Amino acid sequence: MSLYRDTCVVLRVQKLGEADRIITLLSQRHGKIRAVAKGVRRTSSRFGARLEPFGHVDVQFYTGRTLDVITQVETVDAFGVGLVDDYARYTAACAVLETADRLTAEEGEPVLRLYMLVVGALRALSGRQREAGLVLDAFLLRAMGFAGWAPAVTECARCGTPGPHAAFSVPAGGSVCGTCRPPGSASPAGETLGLLDALTHGDWELVDRTQASSKREASGLVAAHLQWHLERQLHSLPLVERRVSATAIDRLAAQIRTVVADRQPVGENLDPATG
């Protein structure tokens, strides 16, 4: 029997048979792991409650033929306690987990930076020291940087001319100058682009001084940029409290829905309960 241990965040769970579950975890050293937890749906299970989404756990596995098997679980942080009774924080945390799951298509590939981003975001959300939407946007921007999709904010995404610029185009990759600006680009406030840069680099003093309208506008741009590059919509993002009223952002959202629908493979299963 080949045993190994790792510290993990539980991303999602799926039923298997009458009493088992398949647990998808993001681990510190082994990347994404899908493993079987036997008997955890029984009331007599020793560690079933620890293997729920948002759990930060120390897990022992043994290597199986197709899926590894979980043999021991110890709680490191119970982030769910600070999330389940707050709709805004709960839905933001769901978006964090779904994004992490989507960004780690390959199992067994170390993704330490993403793991640390997820743990940091869940800790900030459960700690309730900052607005849930801002924590989520900061996580999404940094996660896109991890994936190589970070939007250009301080320079033109096409020609590299230093900004700030007055236009933002998701298909072009972010901020664009007047020469490179494609049709349909949004025209966010200058404060909005400054907020995106502050969220990326953790300048929370500037974030706290930003007007609510710019925060809403930034949230719309971040969500649009992420889903454009994922080539699909996240199930959890529509549930997050977003009150973006800018007409340009609404047009971007419509464009993304069209592109995602066109790129979606025929017959692909999008049911989150079945994977």
mmCIF file of C-alpha atoms in Angstrom, residues 231-232 260-270:
data_model
loop_
_atom_site.group_PDB
_atom_site.id
_atom_site.type_symbol
_atom_site.label_atom_id
_atom_site.label_comp_id
_atom_site.label_asym_id
_atom_site.label_seq_id
_atom_site.Cartn_x
_atom_site.Cartn_y
_atom_site.Cartn_z
ATOM 1 C CA GLU A 231 -14.858 29.839 -22.613
ATOM 2 C CA ARG A 232 -17.808 29.011 -20.386
ATOM 3 C CA VAL A 260 -19.587 30.541 -24.701
ATOM 4 C CA ALA A 261 -22.641 29.012 -26.379
ATOM 5 C CA ASP A 262 -20.836 28.858 -29.730
ATOM 6 C CA ARG A 263 -17.752 27.218 -28.199
ATOM 7 C CA GLN A 264 -19.603 24.765 -25.950
ATOM 8 C CA PRO A 265 -19.102 21.168 -27.178
ATOM 9 C CA VAL A 266 -22.367 19.454 -28.103
ATOM 10 C CA GLY A 267 -23.633 17.156 -25.376
ATOM 11 C CA GLU A 268 -21.171 18.270 -22.678
ATOM 12 C CA ASN A 269 -22.495 17.713 -19.185
ATOM 13 C CA LEU A 270 -22.712 20.949 -17.205
#
